[in-house]
JSON list of C-alpha atoms in Angstrom, two decimals:
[
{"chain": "A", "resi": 1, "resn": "UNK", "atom": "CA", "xyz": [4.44, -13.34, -25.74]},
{"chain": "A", "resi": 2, "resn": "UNK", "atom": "CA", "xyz": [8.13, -12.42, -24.65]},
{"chain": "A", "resi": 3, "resn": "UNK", "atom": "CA", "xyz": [8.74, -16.20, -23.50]},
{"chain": "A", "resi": 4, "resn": "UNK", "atom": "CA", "xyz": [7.09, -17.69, -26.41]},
{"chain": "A", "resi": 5, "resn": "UNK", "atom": "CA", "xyz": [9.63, -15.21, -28.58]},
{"chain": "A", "resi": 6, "resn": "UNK", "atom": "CA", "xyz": [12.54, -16.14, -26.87]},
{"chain": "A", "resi": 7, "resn": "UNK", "atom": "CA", "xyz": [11.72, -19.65, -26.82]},
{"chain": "A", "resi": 8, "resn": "UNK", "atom": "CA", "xyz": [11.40, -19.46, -30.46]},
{"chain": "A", "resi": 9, "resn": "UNK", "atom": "CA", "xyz": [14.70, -17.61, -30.95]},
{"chain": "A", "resi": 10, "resn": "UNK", "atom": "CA", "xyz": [15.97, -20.95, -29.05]},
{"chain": "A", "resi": 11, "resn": "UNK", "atom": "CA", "xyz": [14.56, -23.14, -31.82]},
{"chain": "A", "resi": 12, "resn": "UNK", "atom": "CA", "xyz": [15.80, -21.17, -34.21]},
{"chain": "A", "resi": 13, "resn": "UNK", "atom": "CA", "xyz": [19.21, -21.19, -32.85]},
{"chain": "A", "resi": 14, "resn": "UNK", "atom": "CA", "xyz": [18.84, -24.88, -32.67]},
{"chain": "A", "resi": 15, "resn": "UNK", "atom": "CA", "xyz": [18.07, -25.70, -35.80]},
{"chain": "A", "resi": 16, "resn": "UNK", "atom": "CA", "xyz": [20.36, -23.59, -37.76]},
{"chain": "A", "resi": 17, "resn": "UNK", "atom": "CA", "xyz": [23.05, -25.59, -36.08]},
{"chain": "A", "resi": 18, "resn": "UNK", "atom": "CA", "xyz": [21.59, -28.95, -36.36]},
{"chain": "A", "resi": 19, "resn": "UNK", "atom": "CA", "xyz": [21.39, -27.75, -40.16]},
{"chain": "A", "resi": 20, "resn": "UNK", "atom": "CA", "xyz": [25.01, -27.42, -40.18]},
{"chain": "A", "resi": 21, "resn": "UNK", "atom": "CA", "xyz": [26.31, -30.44, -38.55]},
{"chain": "A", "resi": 22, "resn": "UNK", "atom": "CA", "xyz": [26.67, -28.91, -35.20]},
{"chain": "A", "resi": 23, "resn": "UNK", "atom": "CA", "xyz": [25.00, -28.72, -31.74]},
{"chain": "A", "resi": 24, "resn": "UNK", "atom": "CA", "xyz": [24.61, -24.86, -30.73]},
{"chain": "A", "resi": 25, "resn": "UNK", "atom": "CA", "xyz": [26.51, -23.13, -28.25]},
{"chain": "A", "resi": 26, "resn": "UNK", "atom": "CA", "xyz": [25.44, -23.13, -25.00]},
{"chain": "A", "resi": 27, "resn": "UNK", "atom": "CA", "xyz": [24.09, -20.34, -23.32]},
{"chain": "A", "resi": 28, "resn": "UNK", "atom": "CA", "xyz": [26.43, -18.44, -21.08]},
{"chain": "A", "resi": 29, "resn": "UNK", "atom": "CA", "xyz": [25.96, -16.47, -17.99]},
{"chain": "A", "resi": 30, "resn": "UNK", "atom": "CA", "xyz": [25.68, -13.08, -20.01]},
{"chain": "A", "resi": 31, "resn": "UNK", "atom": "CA", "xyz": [22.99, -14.84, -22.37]},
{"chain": "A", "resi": 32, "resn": "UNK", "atom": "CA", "xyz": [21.37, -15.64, -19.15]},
{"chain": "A", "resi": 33, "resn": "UNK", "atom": "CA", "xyz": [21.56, -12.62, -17.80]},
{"chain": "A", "resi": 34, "resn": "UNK", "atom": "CA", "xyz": [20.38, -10.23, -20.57]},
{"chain": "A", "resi": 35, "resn": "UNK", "atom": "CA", "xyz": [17.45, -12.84, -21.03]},
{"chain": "A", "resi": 36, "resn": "UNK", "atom": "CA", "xyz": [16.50, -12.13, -17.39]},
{"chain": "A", "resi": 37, "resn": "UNK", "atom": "CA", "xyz": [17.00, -8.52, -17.83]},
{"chain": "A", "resi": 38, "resn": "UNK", "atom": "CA", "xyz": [14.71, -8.48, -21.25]},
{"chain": "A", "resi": 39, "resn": "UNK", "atom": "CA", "xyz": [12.21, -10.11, -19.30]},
{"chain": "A", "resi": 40, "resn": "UNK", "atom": "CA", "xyz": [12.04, -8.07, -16.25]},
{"chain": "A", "resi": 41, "resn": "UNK", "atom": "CA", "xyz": [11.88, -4.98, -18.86]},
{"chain": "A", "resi": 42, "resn": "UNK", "atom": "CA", "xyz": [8.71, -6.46, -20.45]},
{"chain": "A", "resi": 43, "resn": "UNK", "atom": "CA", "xyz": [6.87, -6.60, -17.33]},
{"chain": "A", "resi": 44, "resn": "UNK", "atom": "CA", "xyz": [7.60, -2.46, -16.35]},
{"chain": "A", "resi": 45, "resn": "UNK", "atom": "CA", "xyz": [5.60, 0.15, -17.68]},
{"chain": "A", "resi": 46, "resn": "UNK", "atom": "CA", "xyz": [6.97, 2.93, -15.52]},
{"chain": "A", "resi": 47, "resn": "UNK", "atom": "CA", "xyz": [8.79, 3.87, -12.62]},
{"chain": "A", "resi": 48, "resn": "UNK", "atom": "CA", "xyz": [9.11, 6.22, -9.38]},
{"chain": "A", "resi": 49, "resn": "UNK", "atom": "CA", "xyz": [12.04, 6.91, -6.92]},
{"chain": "A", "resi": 50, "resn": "UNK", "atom": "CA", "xyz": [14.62, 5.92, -8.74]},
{"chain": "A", "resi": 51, "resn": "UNK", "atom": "CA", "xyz": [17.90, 8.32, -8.68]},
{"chain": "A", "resi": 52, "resn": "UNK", "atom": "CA", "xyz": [21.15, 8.33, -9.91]},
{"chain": "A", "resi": 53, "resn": "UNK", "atom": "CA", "xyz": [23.37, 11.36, -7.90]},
{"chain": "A", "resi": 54, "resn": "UNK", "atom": "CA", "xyz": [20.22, 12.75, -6.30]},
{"chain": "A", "resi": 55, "resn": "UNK", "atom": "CA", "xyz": [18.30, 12.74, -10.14]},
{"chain": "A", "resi": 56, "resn": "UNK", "atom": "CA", "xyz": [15.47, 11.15, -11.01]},
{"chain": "A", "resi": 57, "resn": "UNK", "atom": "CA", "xyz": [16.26, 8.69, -13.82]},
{"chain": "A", "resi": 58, "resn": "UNK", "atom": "CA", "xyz": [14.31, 8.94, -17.48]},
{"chain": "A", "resi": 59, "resn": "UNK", "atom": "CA", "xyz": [12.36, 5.46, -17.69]},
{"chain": "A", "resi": 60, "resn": "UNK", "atom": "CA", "xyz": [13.65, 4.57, -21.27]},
{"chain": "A", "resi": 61, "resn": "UNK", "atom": "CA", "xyz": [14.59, 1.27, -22.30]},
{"chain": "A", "resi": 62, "resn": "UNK", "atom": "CA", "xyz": [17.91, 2.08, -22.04]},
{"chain": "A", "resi": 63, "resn": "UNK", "atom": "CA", "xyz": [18.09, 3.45, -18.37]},
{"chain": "A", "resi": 64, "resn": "UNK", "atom": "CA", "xyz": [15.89, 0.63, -16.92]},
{"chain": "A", "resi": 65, "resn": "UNK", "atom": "CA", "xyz": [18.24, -2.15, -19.13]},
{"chain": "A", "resi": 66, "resn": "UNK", "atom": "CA", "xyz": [21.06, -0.54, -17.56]},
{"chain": "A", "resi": 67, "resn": "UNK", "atom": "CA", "xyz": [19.52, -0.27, -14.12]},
{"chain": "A", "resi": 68, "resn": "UNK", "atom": "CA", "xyz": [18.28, -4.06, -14.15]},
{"chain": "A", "resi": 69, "resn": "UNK", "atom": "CA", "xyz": [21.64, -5.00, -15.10]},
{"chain": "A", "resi": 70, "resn": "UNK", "atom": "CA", "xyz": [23.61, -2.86, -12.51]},
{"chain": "A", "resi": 71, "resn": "UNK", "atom": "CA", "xyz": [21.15, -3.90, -9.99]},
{"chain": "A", "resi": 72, "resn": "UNK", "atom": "CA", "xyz": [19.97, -7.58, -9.42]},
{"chain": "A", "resi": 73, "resn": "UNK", "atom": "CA", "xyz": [18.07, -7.31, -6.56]},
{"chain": "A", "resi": 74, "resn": "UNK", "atom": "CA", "xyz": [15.21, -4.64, -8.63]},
{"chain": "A", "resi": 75, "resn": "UNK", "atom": "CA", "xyz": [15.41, -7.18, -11.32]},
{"chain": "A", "resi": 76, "resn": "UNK", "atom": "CA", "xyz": [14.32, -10.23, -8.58]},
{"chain": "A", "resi": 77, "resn": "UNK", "atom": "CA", "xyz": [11.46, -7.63, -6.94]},
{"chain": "A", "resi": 78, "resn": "UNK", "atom": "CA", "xyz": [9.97, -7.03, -10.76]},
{"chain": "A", "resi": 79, "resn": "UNK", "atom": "CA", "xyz": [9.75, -11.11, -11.29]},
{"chain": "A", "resi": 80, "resn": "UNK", "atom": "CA", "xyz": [8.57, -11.53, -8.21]},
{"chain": "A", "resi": 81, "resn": "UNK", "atom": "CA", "xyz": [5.77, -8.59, -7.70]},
{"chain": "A", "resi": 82, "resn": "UNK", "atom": "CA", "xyz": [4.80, -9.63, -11.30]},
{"chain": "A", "resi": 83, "resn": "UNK", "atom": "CA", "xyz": [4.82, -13.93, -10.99]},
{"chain": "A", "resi": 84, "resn": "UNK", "atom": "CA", "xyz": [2.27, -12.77, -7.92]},
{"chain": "A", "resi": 85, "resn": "UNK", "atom": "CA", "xyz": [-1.16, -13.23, -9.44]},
{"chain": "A", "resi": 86, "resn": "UNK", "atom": "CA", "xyz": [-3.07, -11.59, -7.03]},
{"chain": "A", "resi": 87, "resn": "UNK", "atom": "CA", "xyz": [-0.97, -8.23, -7.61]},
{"chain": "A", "resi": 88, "resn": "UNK", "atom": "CA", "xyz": [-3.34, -7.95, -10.87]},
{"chain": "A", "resi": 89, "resn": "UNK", "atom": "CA", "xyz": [-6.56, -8.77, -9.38]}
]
């Protein structure tokens, strides 16, 4: 459902500039980026171990946004653990 939305949102985008004469702007690395952080979010329903100064950090959407951002390498583990199919069986 996330991918189909975002591919949507790409459509969208799309045609709103073909509407208007123009070819949209491409996407840049922070488009890129918070598109791979949005989807890594999606696939996380909780958390444990994760500390900031010793503290466990809240999992809101705000903290874990900010911590996949921050931290690249937890974003490539939660694609990865989750594109493994057998993880879910």
């Amino acid at each position: 459902a996330h991918g189909k939305k975002i591919f949507r949102e790409m459509q969208n985008k799309d045609f709103q500039a073909q509407k208007k004469g123009r070819v949209a702007d491409p996407m840049t690395i922070e488009d890129a980026e918070a598109m791979s952080v949005d989807g890594a979010f999606v696939r996380m329903i909780s958390w444990e171990g994760i500390e900031e100064e010793g503290k466990p950090v809240k999992f809101d959407e705000e903290n874990v946004k900010r911590v996949l951002k921050q931290h690249g390498w937890i974003r490539q583990q939660v694609m990865d653990a989750s594109s493994e199919i057998s993880n879910f069986t």
